[in-house]
Short mmCIF file of C-alpha atoms in Angstrom, two decimals:
data_model
loop_
_atom_site.label_atom_id
_atom_site.label_comp_id
_atom_site.label_asym_id
_atom_site.label_seq_id
_atom_site.Cartn_x
_atom_site.Cartn_y
_atom_site.Cartn_z
CA UNK A 1 -24.52 9.17 43.46
CA UNK A 2 -22.86 11.81 41.32
CA UNK A 3 -19.77 11.15 39.13
CA UNK A 4 -17.46 13.67 37.87
CA UNK A 5 -15.47 13.36 34.87
CA UNK A 6 -13.02 15.85 33.15
CA UNK A 7 -14.98 16.59 29.60
CA UNK A 8 -11.54 16.77 28.13
CA UNK A 9 -10.36 13.45 28.37
CA UNK A 10 -10.50 11.33 25.21
CA UNK A 11 -12.81 8.44 26.59
CA UNK A 12 -16.18 9.25 26.76
CA UNK A 13 -18.96 7.97 28.32
CA UNK A 14 -20.82 5.12 26.62
CA UNK A 15 -24.32 3.36 27.22
CA UNK A 16 -23.08 1.03 30.28
CA UNK A 17 -21.91 4.40 31.75
CA UNK A 18 -24.87 5.98 31.47
CA UNK A 19 -26.98 2.96 32.97
CA UNK A 20 -24.63 2.59 35.73
CA UNK A 21 -24.71 6.58 36.38
CA UNK A 22 -28.72 6.37 36.56
CA UNK A 23 -28.91 3.17 38.64
CA UNK A 24 -26.25 4.02 40.95
CA UNK A 25 -27.88 7.44 41.67
CA UNK A 26 -31.07 6.12 42.73
CA UNK A 27 -30.73 2.56 43.93
CA UNK A 28 -30.46 3.28 47.71
CA UNK A 29 -33.81 4.15 47.36
CA UNK A 30 -34.66 0.38 47.15
CA UNK A 31 -33.20 0.09 50.21
CA UNK A 32 -35.42 2.08 52.44
CA UNK A 33 -38.41 4.55 52.31
CA UNK A 34 -40.90 1.95 50.75
CA UNK A 35 -41.70 0.59 53.82
CA UNK A 36 -43.09 4.15 54.90
CA UNK A 37 -45.85 3.57 52.16
CA UNK A 38 -46.68 0.26 53.10
CA UNK A 39 -47.64 1.58 56.66
CA UNK A 40 -50.44 4.02 54.72
CA UNK A 41 -51.87 2.09 52.17
CA UNK A 42 -50.70 -1.59 52.80
CA UNK A 43 -48.13 -3.77 50.78
CA UNK A 44 -50.57 -4.69 48.04
CA UNK A 45 -52.41 -1.23 47.58
CA UNK A 46 -49.01 0.41 47.18
CA UNK A 47 -48.42 -0.80 44.02
CA UNK A 48 -50.88 2.03 42.89
CA UNK A 49 -48.88 4.98 43.64
CA UNK A 50 -45.83 3.06 42.14
CA UNK A 51 -47.51 2.61 39.06
CA UNK A 52 -48.18 6.42 38.89
CA UNK A 53 -44.85 7.48 40.16
CA UNK A 54 -43.34 5.09 37.32
CA UNK A 55 -45.46 6.43 34.30
CA UNK A 56 -44.51 9.83 35.76
CA UNK A 57 -40.92 9.02 35.39
CA UNK A 58 -41.14 7.09 32.06
CA UNK A 59 -42.86 10.35 30.66
CA UNK A 60 -39.61 12.34 32.34
CA UNK A 61 -37.02 9.88 30.91
CA UNK A 62 -38.03 10.56 27.47
CA UNK A 63 -38.62 14.27 27.80
CA UNK A 64 -34.81 14.12 29.13
CA UNK A 65 -33.53 11.99 26.25
CA UNK A 66 -35.03 14.76 23.74
CA UNK A 67 -33.78 17.85 25.57
CA UNK A 68 -30.28 16.11 26.04
CA UNK A 69 -30.10 15.48 22.38
CA UNK A 70 -31.20 18.78 21.46
CA UNK A 71 -29.18 20.51 24.16
CA UNK A 72 -26.07 18.29 24.50
CA UNK A 73 -23.85 20.76 26.32
CA UNK A 74 -26.37 21.33 29.21
CA UNK A 75 -24.82 21.27 32.45
CA UNK A 76 -28.15 20.21 34.73
CA UNK A 77 -31.85 20.38 33.99
CA UNK A 78 -31.84 24.11 35.14
CA UNK A 79 -30.33 24.80 32.04
CA UNK A 80 -33.49 23.57 30.15
CA UNK A 81 -35.72 25.78 32.02
CA UNK A 82 -33.57 28.73 31.20
CA UNK A 83 -33.77 28.20 27.60
CA UNK A 84 -37.39 27.97 27.88
CA UNK A 85 -38.25 30.67 30.14
CA UNK A 86 -35.19 32.93 31.64
CA UNK A 87 -32.45 32.76 34.12
CA UNK A 88 -34.55 33.62 37.15
CA UNK A 89 -36.77 30.51 36.38
CA UNK A 90 -33.85 28.84 35.95
CA UNK A 91 -32.32 29.97 39.40
CA UNK A 92 -35.56 28.82 41.07
CA UNK A 93 -35.24 25.18 39.55
CA UNK A 94 -31.77 25.42 40.87
CA UNK A 95 -32.80 25.97 44.59
CA UNK A 96 -35.61 23.26 44.06
CA UNK A 97 -32.43 20.61 42.86
CA UNK A 98 -30.66 22.01 45.96
CA UNK A 99 -33.78 20.99 48.38
CA UNK A 100 -33.82 17.60 46.74
CA UNK A 101 -30.09 16.76 47.22
CA UNK A 102 -30.09 18.93 51.14
CA UNK A 103 -32.83 16.66 52.68
CA UNK A 104 -31.89 13.44 50.60
CA UNK A 105 -28.48 13.86 52.15
CA UNK A 106 -29.64 13.07 56.00
CA UNK A 107 -32.39 10.58 54.69
CA UNK A 108 -29.62 8.71 53.21
CA UNK A 109 -27.21 9.09 56.32
CA UNK A 110 -30.00 7.85 58.69
CA UNK A 111 -30.89 4.74 57.09
CA UNK A 112 -26.42 4.10 56.44
CA UNK A 113 -26.80 4.84 60.47
CA UNK A 114 -29.36 2.22 60.95
CA UNK A 115 -27.89 -0.29 58.92
CA UNK A 116 -25.07 -0.25 60.81
CA UNK A 117 -26.71 0.17 63.91
CA UNK A 118 -28.70 -3.02 63.03
CA UNK A 119 -25.01 -5.13 62.28
CA UNK A 120 -23.56 -4.21 65.66
CA UNK A 121 -27.07 -4.98 67.34
CA UNK A 122 -27.21 -1.29 68.79
CA UNK A 123 -29.76 0.90 67.48
CA UNK A 124 -29.17 3.56 69.79
CA UNK A 125 -25.93 4.41 67.99
CA UNK A 126 -27.41 5.10 64.43
CA UNK A 127 -27.65 8.87 64.86
CA UNK A 128 -24.02 8.94 66.19
CA UNK A 129 -22.91 6.60 63.11
CA UNK A 130 -25.12 9.00 60.47
CA UNK A 131 -23.25 12.07 62.45
CA UNK A 132 -19.70 10.46 62.06
CA UNK A 133 -20.33 9.87 58.04
CA UNK A 134 -21.78 13.14 57.49
CA UNK A 135 -18.66 14.89 59.19
CA UNK A 136 -16.37 12.53 56.99
CA UNK A 137 -18.01 13.34 53.73
CA UNK A 138 -18.30 17.37 54.51
CA UNK A 139 -14.46 17.01 54.91
CA UNK A 140 -13.75 14.86 51.77
CA UNK A 141 -16.00 17.51 49.80
CA UNK A 142 -13.97 20.24 50.70
CA UNK A 143 -11.22 18.73 48.38
CA UNK A 144 -13.65 18.24 45.42
CA UNK A 145 -13.10 14.48 45.02
CA UNK A 146 -14.15 12.92 41.95
CA UNK A 147 -15.49 9.40 41.95
CA UNK A 148 -14.46 7.58 38.53
CA UNK A 149 -16.98 5.86 36.43
CA UNK A 150 -15.47 2.73 36.83
CA UNK A 151 -15.93 3.04 40.61
CA UNK A 152 -19.39 3.82 40.14
CA UNK A 153 -20.15 0.67 37.92
CA UNK A 154 -18.49 -1.36 40.79
CA UNK A 155 -20.79 0.20 43.37
CA UNK A 156 -23.67 -0.22 40.87
CA UNK A 157 -23.10 -3.96 40.35
CA UNK A 158 -22.81 -4.19 44.03
CA UNK A 159 -25.62 -2.86 45.03
CA UNK A 160 -27.59 -5.12 42.34
CA UNK A 161 -26.13 -8.05 43.99
CA UNK A 162 -27.21 -6.99 47.10
CA UNK A 163 -30.90 -6.73 45.77
CA UNK A 164 -30.83 -10.01 44.02
CA UNK A 165 -29.18 -12.00 47.47
CA UNK A 166 -32.26 -10.19 49.05
CA UNK A 167 -35.04 -11.65 46.49
CA UNK A 168 -33.50 -14.88 46.17
CA UNK A 169 -33.40 -15.25 50.56
CA UNK A 170 -37.00 -14.25 50.88
CA UNK A 171 -38.12 -16.06 47.76
CA UNK A 172 -38.38 -19.70 49.63
CA UNK A 173 -40.75 -17.86 51.92
CA UNK A 174 -43.30 -16.18 49.45
CA UNK A 175 -46.95 -16.69 49.84
CA UNK A 176 -49.27 -15.05 47.57
CA UNK A 177 -51.93 -14.61 50.59
CA UNK A 178 -49.29 -12.94 52.65
CA UNK A 179 -49.06 -10.49 50.19
CA UNK A 180 -52.77 -10.29 49.52
CA UNK A 181 -53.89 -10.47 53.15
CA UNK A 182 -51.41 -8.07 55.09
CA UNK A 183 -54.41 -6.27 57.00
CA UNK A 184 -52.29 -3.13 56.99
CA UNK A 185 -53.65 0.08 55.50
CA UNK A 186 -56.03 0.85 52.77
CA UNK A 187 -56.01 3.03 49.53
CA UNK A 188 -58.60 6.14 49.02
CA UNK A 189 -57.59 9.59 47.89
CA UNK A 190 -55.97 10.60 51.20
CA UNK A 191 -53.80 7.74 51.45
CA UNK A 192 -52.84 7.77 47.84
CA UNK A 193 -51.46 11.41 48.44
CA UNK A 194 -49.83 10.48 51.74
CA UNK A 195 -48.14 7.23 49.88
CA UNK A 196 -46.96 9.00 46.64
CA UNK A 197 -43.78 10.63 48.03
CA UNK A 198 -42.60 7.07 49.00
CA UNK A 199 -43.42 5.91 45.70
CA UNK A 200 -41.36 8.25 43.95
CA UNK A 201 -38.35 7.82 46.30
CA UNK A 202 -37.88 4.53 44.27
CA UNK A 203 -37.06 6.60 41.08
CA UNK A 204 -35.58 9.85 42.36
CA UNK A 205 -32.52 11.06 40.96
CA UNK A 206 -32.64 9.55 37.94
CA UNK A 207 -32.36 12.54 36.24
CA UNK A 208 -28.76 12.90 37.88
CA UNK A 209 -28.02 11.67 34.32
CA UNK A 210 -28.65 15.04 32.89
CA UNK A 211 -25.48 16.39 34.79
CA UNK A 212 -23.27 14.13 32.73
CA UNK A 213 -24.94 14.17 29.26
CA UNK A 214 -22.06 16.88 28.30
CA UNK A 215 -19.50 14.04 28.71
CA UNK A 216 -21.24 11.66 26.59
CA UNK A 217 -19.58 10.72 23.23
CA UNK A 218 -21.05 12.40 20.50
CA UNK A 219 -21.04 9.56 18.28
CA UNK A 220 -24.31 8.13 18.08
CA UNK A 221 -25.27 10.39 20.64
CA UNK A 222 -29.15 9.96 20.77
CA UNK A 223 -28.38 5.91 20.59
CA UNK A 224 -26.20 6.23 24.11
CA UNK A 225 -28.41 8.74 25.54
CA UNK A 226 -31.77 7.00 24.61
CA UNK A 227 -30.73 3.44 25.38
CA UNK A 228 -28.58 4.48 28.75
CA UNK A 229 -31.73 6.30 30.17
CA UNK A 230 -34.11 3.66 29.31
CA UNK A 231 -32.18 0.76 30.47
CA UNK A 232 -31.51 2.51 33.82
CA UNK A 233 -35.42 3.36 34.10
CA UNK A 234 -36.79 -0.30 33.44
CA UNK A 235 -33.71 -1.91 35.66
CA UNK A 236 -34.74 0.20 38.55
CA UNK A 237 -38.79 -0.77 37.71
CA UNK A 238 -37.82 -4.11 37.88
CA UNK A 239 -35.96 -4.44 40.72
CA UNK A 240 -38.41 -2.20 42.85
CA UNK A 241 -41.25 -4.50 41.90
CA UNK A 242 -39.40 -7.48 42.74
CA UNK A 243 -38.42 -6.03 46.07
CA UNK A 244 -41.79 -5.11 47.05
CA UNK A 245 -43.56 -8.59 45.98
CA UNK A 246 -41.14 -10.58 47.41
CA UNK A 247 -40.95 -8.79 50.76
CA UNK A 248 -44.54 -8.18 50.97
CA UNK A 249 -45.12 -12.06 50.00
CA UNK A 250 -42.63 -13.25 52.40
CA UNK A 251 -43.43 -11.87 55.39
CA UNK A 252 -46.18 -13.32 58.13
CA UNK A 253 -48.15 -10.23 58.63
CA UNK A 254 -50.07 -12.12 61.49
CA UNK A 255 -47.07 -11.82 63.69
CA UNK A 256 -46.85 -8.62 65.65
CA UNK A 257 -42.96 -8.22 65.28
CA UNK A 258 -44.01 -7.54 61.15
CA UNK A 259 -45.56 -4.45 62.07
CA UNK A 260 -42.48 -2.79 63.33
CA UNK A 261 -40.91 -3.11 59.96
CA UNK A 262 -43.45 -0.42 58.79
CA UNK A 263 -41.33 2.33 61.25
CA UNK A 264 -37.59 1.09 60.20
CA UNK A 265 -35.24 2.95 58.28
CA UNK A 266 -33.68 -0.25 57.44
CA UNK A 267 -36.75 -2.51 56.14
CA UNK A 268 -34.51 -4.74 53.96
CA UNK A 269 -32.33 -6.30 56.66
CA UNK A 270 -35.26 -6.34 59.28
CA UNK A 271 -37.46 -8.32 57.16
CA UNK A 272 -34.70 -10.85 56.04
CA UNK A 273 -34.58 -10.95 59.93
CA UNK A 274 -38.14 -11.57 60.18
CA UNK A 275 -38.02 -14.48 57.60
CA UNK A 276 -34.64 -16.13 58.02
CA UNK A 277 -33.80 -15.05 61.67
CA UNK A 278 -31.69 -12.37 62.77
CA UNK A 279 -28.53 -14.55 63.02
CA UNK A 280 -28.63 -16.04 59.84
CA UNK A 281 -25.46 -15.49 58.00
CA UNK A 282 -27.24 -14.21 54.98
CA UNK A 283 -28.72 -11.34 56.84
CA UNK A 284 -25.25 -10.17 58.08
CA UNK A 285 -23.83 -10.51 54.72
CA UNK A 286 -26.61 -8.69 52.76
CA UNK A 287 -26.35 -5.89 55.60
CA UNK A 288 -22.54 -5.84 54.98
CA UNK A 289 -23.01 -5.64 51.35
CA UNK A 290 -25.85 -3.13 51.69
CA UNK A 291 -24.09 -0.50 52.92
CA UNK A 292 -21.55 0.23 49.81
CA UNK A 293 -24.60 1.48 47.99
CA UNK A 294 -25.81 3.51 50.68
CA UNK A 295 -22.35 4.97 51.27
CA UNK A 296 -21.50 5.82 47.74
CA UNK A 297 -25.15 7.54 47.41
CA UNK A 298 -24.36 9.58 50.80
CA UNK A 299 -20.86 10.77 49.37
CA UNK A 300 -22.33 11.61 45.64
CA UNK A 301 -25.36 13.28 47.08
CA UNK A 302 -23.59 15.63 49.64
CA UNK A 303 -21.37 16.17 47.18
CA UNK A 304 -24.35 17.35 45.02
CA UNK A 305 -25.67 19.38 47.57
CA UNK A 306 -22.42 21.12 48.47
CA UNK A 307 -21.84 22.10 44.43
CA UNK A 308 -25.53 23.09 44.28
CA UNK A 309 -25.44 25.09 47.22
CA UNK A 310 -21.88 26.75 46.27
CA UNK A 311 -22.73 29.20 43.29
CA UNK A 312 -26.13 30.28 45.03
CA UNK A 313 -23.73 32.11 47.79
CA UNK A 314 -22.53 35.66 47.72
CA UNK A 315 -18.90 36.47 47.37
CA UNK A 316 -16.59 35.90 50.03
CA UNK A 317 -13.99 38.62 50.77
CA UNK A 318 -11.89 36.75 53.28
CA UNK A 319 -9.37 34.61 51.13
CA UNK A 320 -8.85 32.18 54.06
CA UNK A 321 -12.19 31.12 53.59
CA UNK A 322 -13.67 29.67 50.20
CA UNK A 323 -17.31 29.24 48.97
CA UNK A 324 -16.86 25.21 49.12
CA UNK A 325 -15.79 25.34 52.83
CA UNK A 326 -19.20 27.49 53.61
CA UNK A 327 -21.42 25.58 51.35
CA UNK A 328 -20.13 22.11 52.91
CA UNK A 329 -20.26 23.34 56.54
CA UNK A 330 -24.35 24.89 55.93
CA UNK A 331 -24.89 21.41 54.05
CA UNK A 332 -23.38 19.64 57.01
CA UNK A 333 -25.25 21.64 59.90
CA UNK A 334 -28.53 21.51 58.25
CA UNK A 335 -28.22 17.64 57.73
CA UNK A 336 -27.23 17.32 61.23
CA UNK A 337 -30.25 19.20 62.63
CA UNK A 338 -32.30 16.84 60.27
CA UNK A 339 -30.54 13.61 61.52
CA UNK A 340 -31.61 14.42 65.27
CA UNK A 341 -34.77 16.21 65.03
CA UNK A 342 -36.69 15.19 62.13
CA UNK A 343 -38.20 11.72 60.74
CA UNK A 344 -37.06 9.82 57.75
CA UNK A 345 -40.39 10.40 56.28
CA UNK A 346 -40.67 13.99 56.24
CA UNK A 347 -36.91 14.63 54.88
CA UNK A 348 -38.11 12.18 52.00
CA UNK A 349 -41.21 14.29 51.48
CA UNK A 350 -39.06 17.42 51.34
CA UNK A 351 -36.66 15.74 48.77
CA UNK A 352 -39.34 14.74 46.55
CA UNK A 353 -41.12 18.07 46.67
CA UNK A 354 -37.93 19.63 45.18
CA UNK A 355 -37.68 16.88 42.58
CA UNK A 356 -41.02 17.22 41.34
CA UNK A 357 -40.89 21.18 41.26
CA UNK A 358 -38.04 20.32 38.74
CA UNK A 359 -40.02 17.85 36.95
CA UNK A 360 -42.99 19.74 36.33
CA UNK A 361 -40.52 22.59 35.19
CA UNK A 362 -38.27 20.76 32.55
CA UNK A 363 -41.30 19.05 31.51
CA UNK A 364 -43.32 22.21 30.80
CA UNK A 365 -39.91 23.45 29.09
CA UNK A 366 -40.02 20.81 26.38
CA UNK A 367 -43.52 21.68 25.69
CA UNK A 368 -42.60 25.57 25.56
CA UNK A 369 -39.68 24.63 23.29
CA UNK A 370 -41.13 22.48 20.88
CA UNK A 371 -43.76 25.33 20.34
CA UNK A 372 -41.03 27.66 19.84
CA UNK A 373 -39.21 25.13 17.20
CA UNK A 374 -40.63 26.32 14.10
CA UNK A 375 -39.84 30.11 15.12
CA UNK A 376 -36.32 29.47 16.07
CA UNK A 377 -35.26 26.52 14.31
CA UNK A 378 -33.11 25.12 17.21
CA UNK A 379 -30.59 22.80 15.84
CA UNK A 380 -27.35 21.56 17.64
CA UNK A 381 -24.79 20.21 15.41
CA UNK A 382 -22.85 17.18 16.82
CA UNK A 383 -20.03 15.97 14.83
CA UNK A 384 -22.00 16.10 11.33
CA UNK A 385 -24.98 15.06 13.15
CA UNK A 386 -27.92 17.41 13.57
CA UNK A 387 -30.59 16.81 16.42
CA UNK A 388 -33.47 19.12 16.80
CA UNK A 389 -37.11 18.77 18.18
CA UNK A 390 -38.37 17.67 14.67
CA UNK A 391 -36.24 14.64 15.00
CA UNK A 392 -38.68 13.50 17.53
CA UNK A 393 -42.05 12.06 17.18
CA UNK A 394 -44.33 15.06 17.85
CA UNK A 395 -47.01 13.28 19.39
CA UNK A 396 -45.20 10.78 21.51
CA UNK A 397 -42.79 13.51 22.60
CA UNK A 398 -45.71 15.81 23.75
CA UNK A 399 -47.89 13.12 25.33
CA UNK A 400 -44.82 11.98 27.53
CA UNK A 401 -44.42 15.60 28.63
CA UNK A 402 -47.65 16.35 29.51
CA UNK A 403 -48.15 13.24 31.86
CA UNK A 404 -45.04 14.21 33.51
CA UNK A 405 -46.37 17.83 33.70
CA UNK A 406 -49.91 16.43 35.09
CA UNK A 407 -48.47 13.74 37.54
CA UNK A 408 -45.76 16.46 39.02
CA UNK A 409 -48.42 18.88 39.41
CA UNK A 410 -50.42 16.28 41.37
CA UNK A 411 -47.18 15.32 43.62
CA UNK A 412 -46.55 19.20 44.41
CA UNK A 413 -50.28 19.65 45.61
CA UNK A 414 -49.94 16.55 47.73
CA UNK A 415 -46.79 17.94 49.30
CA UNK A 416 -48.86 21.36 50.02
CA UNK A 417 -51.20 19.08 51.42
CA UNK A 418 -48.91 17.27 53.65
CA UNK A 419 -46.69 19.89 54.56
CA UNK A 420 -48.21 23.23 54.22
CA UNK A 421 -45.96 25.23 56.54
CA UNK A 422 -42.59 23.73 54.84
CA UNK A 423 -44.42 24.53 51.56
CA UNK A 424 -45.19 28.13 52.07
CA UNK A 425 -41.81 28.74 53.75
CA UNK A 426 -39.68 27.16 50.51
CA UNK A 427 -42.17 29.40 47.81
CA UNK A 428 -41.30 32.53 49.82
CA UNK A 429 -37.84 32.34 50.35
CA UNK A 430 -37.20 31.06 46.91
CA UNK A 431 -39.07 33.74 45.39
CA UNK A 432 -37.51 36.36 47.75
CA UNK A 433 -33.88 35.03 46.64
CA UNK A 434 -34.38 34.63 42.72
CA UNK A 435 -36.25 38.13 42.68
CA UNK A 436 -35.11 40.13 45.16
CA UNK A 437 -31.69 39.17 46.11
CA UNK A 438 -30.18 37.86 42.99
CA UNK A 439 -31.62 40.34 40.75
CA UNK A 440 -28.71 40.44 38.31
#
């Protein structure tokens, strides 16, 4: 979910708000996607790519904390890339971020449609429901509607309540034997490469906090940013582990019905139905509450895709049609086509690819900026408090950045292997746009 606040307001964002933004933007990833990873490696071995993804995101979070402190007025991750390299590469990463949000939009919409289809006991209505929500938010985004931080906190708390409800409901059925003997999938190099995008989906978009750092209170800036980022990351990590462990351990994998879970876009209510029975009242309540997190994430990510696309469009001479209308229409059309023609797994893979391109560039930027630090003496004054790269432990900082660089580079290679044609199209179109069309 994307939150927008007027930076001129006297009330700035604190630790709790930063935590809510980080968790709120990501938490829909706990609702679906991980079951597609299960289908490849099995529930137990899926923890290997999850551990690798968590390690990369920890390094990324530490990198973003440092960059946010040194450059608190940055408007997004592309700003760091511009400072380290140049505006053209910043524009390239802007396109990668657009890919992330543009393809995450139909992925979340598809899951939302299936949640409601499951609740209505008619999954054939799912794509129509997804289309309706997409149309609704495409119209809403024309008016640049902002969602307040308090509303974000409420939705985040509801989503966490949903996850705790799920965990408590399936806990009584947990058996260690179910977790270790699922007889689904296996782990080797190829299955690891195929499963890593779905492991990253559990943490995707935590970097959205970087869109809001210029609205953070300058007093105790490093403390607010550091604690907010880290609390959000560890909250998501704990919730992800609990969901994966309890869901896998609560399902009887010897039942033929359990294998259908590996293809669903609504694995949480579907797994609860397998454990408790579909007509159990907790399944219905859980599915209803789960809609709030998905709806909030869909609105926010669709808005982010629209905002990211808008400045990339050429100038429009017709005063009757604004860039916002064109951008919102393009996002709607692409998302609509994706919902009706693409598998959710493909959408997740493309979204993750856009994200890891940005992760690689941002982490590389920190390494470059730290190397330049002694020459440039980069220093930002924030209410009598100076932050520079020298204020951070050089060994710890560089180690985390290298971890994020290496793992994100592996993920880029994985996507090129899984979706080679999409990879080539993205590279050609992006470089062509940045270096030919957007020369100025």
